[in-house]
């Protein structure tokens, strides 16, 4: 079974803090993704990575950055957290070309910025 | 127009009912179709995966794709309270994933 883990289930931070969200997958997947999920807006792609040290902006990259130094780990960084970044953050991984070519999601991190 | 449209609900049904969840999509080139189930405060988990028109069955769940109408459906037979969750449709074409916003389902005992 694919396993995607995220470092925290719940996180509370203050405005202006630097926030690190970590994601690790154990299936040697090439692609990794960061989404945020908000009521009524669904999943919105922040950044994705096709492979180690590669990154691409998604639909809403502003205020975020990412790091992928190792294949299994994809980090999302909020340089200066703001209240409008309060959300559920979901990490996903994918191995293109598999018979079931899909994304596998982690459990999510619910971030509250005060 | 969004690439994938999904009625957000909420949908509330009695236990044992047949549930129909639906999505429409805009691009006839879309290739692969998925349904995810997401329990409250958890990540989405893959429920059904298909790439052709027609029906695919897995236990109480049936995924249906109608490429001519650009319409996908998930049917749940004999619904159970444990089916209460948000259901997201998703479509893959090339390397691009498109997700619906999700339909919230509650099955009342």
Short mmCIF file of N, CA, C and O in Angstrom, two decimals, chain B residues 25 33 35 48-57 62-68 71-75:
data_model
loop_
_atom_site.label_atom_id
_atom_site.label_comp_id
_atom_site.label_asym_id
_atom_site.label_seq_id
_atom_site.Cartn_x
_atom_site.Cartn_y
_atom_site.Cartn_z
N UNK B 25 -17.96 17.25 -17.20
CA UNK B 25 -16.67 17.81 -17.57
C UNK B 25 -16.74 18.43 -18.95
O UNK B 25 -17.66 18.16 -19.73
N UNK B 33 -10.77 8.57 -15.23
CA UNK B 33 -11.80 9.10 -14.34
C UNK B 33 -11.72 8.40 -13.00
O UNK B 33 -11.63 7.17 -12.93
N UNK B 35 -12.97 8.43 -8.65
CA UNK B 35 -13.77 8.90 -7.52
C UNK B 35 -12.95 8.69 -6.26
O UNK B 35 -12.38 7.61 -6.04
N UNK B 48 -12.63 4.55 -6.82
CA UNK B 48 -12.87 3.91 -8.11
C UNK B 48 -12.00 4.57 -9.17
O UNK B 48 -11.75 5.78 -9.12
N UNK B 49 -11.60 3.78 -10.15
CA UNK B 49 -10.73 4.29 -11.22
C UNK B 49 -11.17 3.63 -12.52
O UNK B 49 -11.30 2.41 -12.59
N UNK B 50 -11.41 4.42 -13.55
CA UNK B 50 -11.81 3.85 -14.83
C UNK B 50 -11.33 4.74 -15.96
O UNK B 50 -11.08 5.93 -15.76
N UNK B 51 -11.21 4.16 -17.15
CA UNK B 51 -10.74 4.94 -18.29
C UNK B 51 -11.61 4.74 -19.53
O UNK B 51 -11.28 5.21 -20.59
N UNK B 52 -12.68 4.04 -19.41
CA UNK B 52 -13.50 3.80 -20.59
C UNK B 52 -14.95 4.12 -20.30
O UNK B 52 -15.37 4.18 -19.14
N UNK B 53 -15.71 4.32 -21.35
CA UNK B 53 -17.13 4.51 -21.19
C UNK B 53 -17.76 3.22 -20.68
O UNK B 53 -17.26 2.13 -20.94
N UNK B 54 -18.86 3.37 -19.96
CA UNK B 54 -19.54 2.20 -19.43
C UNK B 54 -19.46 2.16 -17.92
O UNK B 54 -19.15 3.15 -17.28
N UNK B 55 -19.74 0.99 -17.39
CA UNK B 55 -19.82 0.82 -15.94
C UNK B 55 -18.66 -0.01 -15.41
O UNK B 55 -18.19 -0.94 -16.07
N UNK B 56 -18.24 0.34 -14.21
CA UNK B 56 -17.27 -0.47 -13.48
C UNK B 56 -17.79 -0.68 -12.07
O UNK B 56 -18.13 0.30 -11.40
N UNK B 57 -17.86 -1.93 -11.67
CA UNK B 57 -18.47 -2.24 -10.38
C UNK B 57 -17.42 -2.74 -9.38
O UNK B 57 -16.48 -3.45 -9.74
N UNK B 62 -20.61 1.53 -8.04
CA UNK B 62 -20.53 1.45 -9.49
C UNK B 62 -20.14 2.81 -10.04
O UNK B 62 -20.81 3.81 -9.73
N UNK B 63 -19.07 2.84 -10.82
CA UNK B 63 -18.66 4.07 -11.50
C UNK B 63 -19.13 3.97 -12.95
O UNK B 63 -18.96 2.94 -13.60
N UNK B 64 -19.73 5.05 -13.41
CA UNK B 64 -20.26 5.08 -14.78
C UNK B 64 -19.69 6.27 -15.51
O UNK B 64 -19.64 7.38 -14.98
N UNK B 65 -19.25 6.05 -16.74
CA UNK B 65 -18.70 7.12 -17.57
C UNK B 65 -19.47 7.17 -18.88
O UNK B 65 -19.62 6.14 -19.56
N UNK B 66 -19.94 8.33 -19.23
CA UNK B 66 -20.60 8.54 -20.51
C UNK B 66 -19.82 9.63 -21.24
O UNK B 66 -20.00 10.82 -21.01
N UNK B 67 -18.91 9.19 -22.09
CA UNK B 67 -18.03 10.15 -22.77
C UNK B 67 -18.77 10.99 -23.78
O UNK B 67 -18.40 12.13 -24.05
N UNK B 68 -19.84 10.47 -24.35
CA UNK B 68 -20.57 11.26 -25.33
C UNK B 68 -21.26 12.45 -24.68
O UNK B 68 -21.38 13.51 -25.26
N UNK B 71 -20.12 13.01 -18.87
CA UNK B 71 -20.84 12.88 -17.60
C UNK B 71 -20.29 11.65 -16.90
O UNK B 71 -20.17 10.59 -17.50
N UNK B 72 -19.95 11.80 -15.60
CA UNK B 72 -19.53 10.64 -14.83
C UNK B 72 -20.37 10.55 -13.57
O UNK B 72 -20.79 11.58 -13.01
N UNK B 73 -20.61 9.33 -13.14
CA UNK B 73 -21.48 9.10 -11.99
C UNK B 73 -20.87 8.04 -11.09
O UNK B 73 -20.12 7.17 -11.54
N UNK B 74 -21.20 8.15 -9.82
CA UNK B 74 -20.89 7.11 -8.84
C UNK B 74 -22.21 6.71 -8.19
O UNK B 74 -22.92 7.57 -7.65
N UNK B 75 -22.53 5.41 -8.24
CA UNK B 75 -23.72 4.90 -7.59
C UNK B 75 -23.30 4.07 -6.38
O UNK B 75 -22.37 3.29 -6.45
#
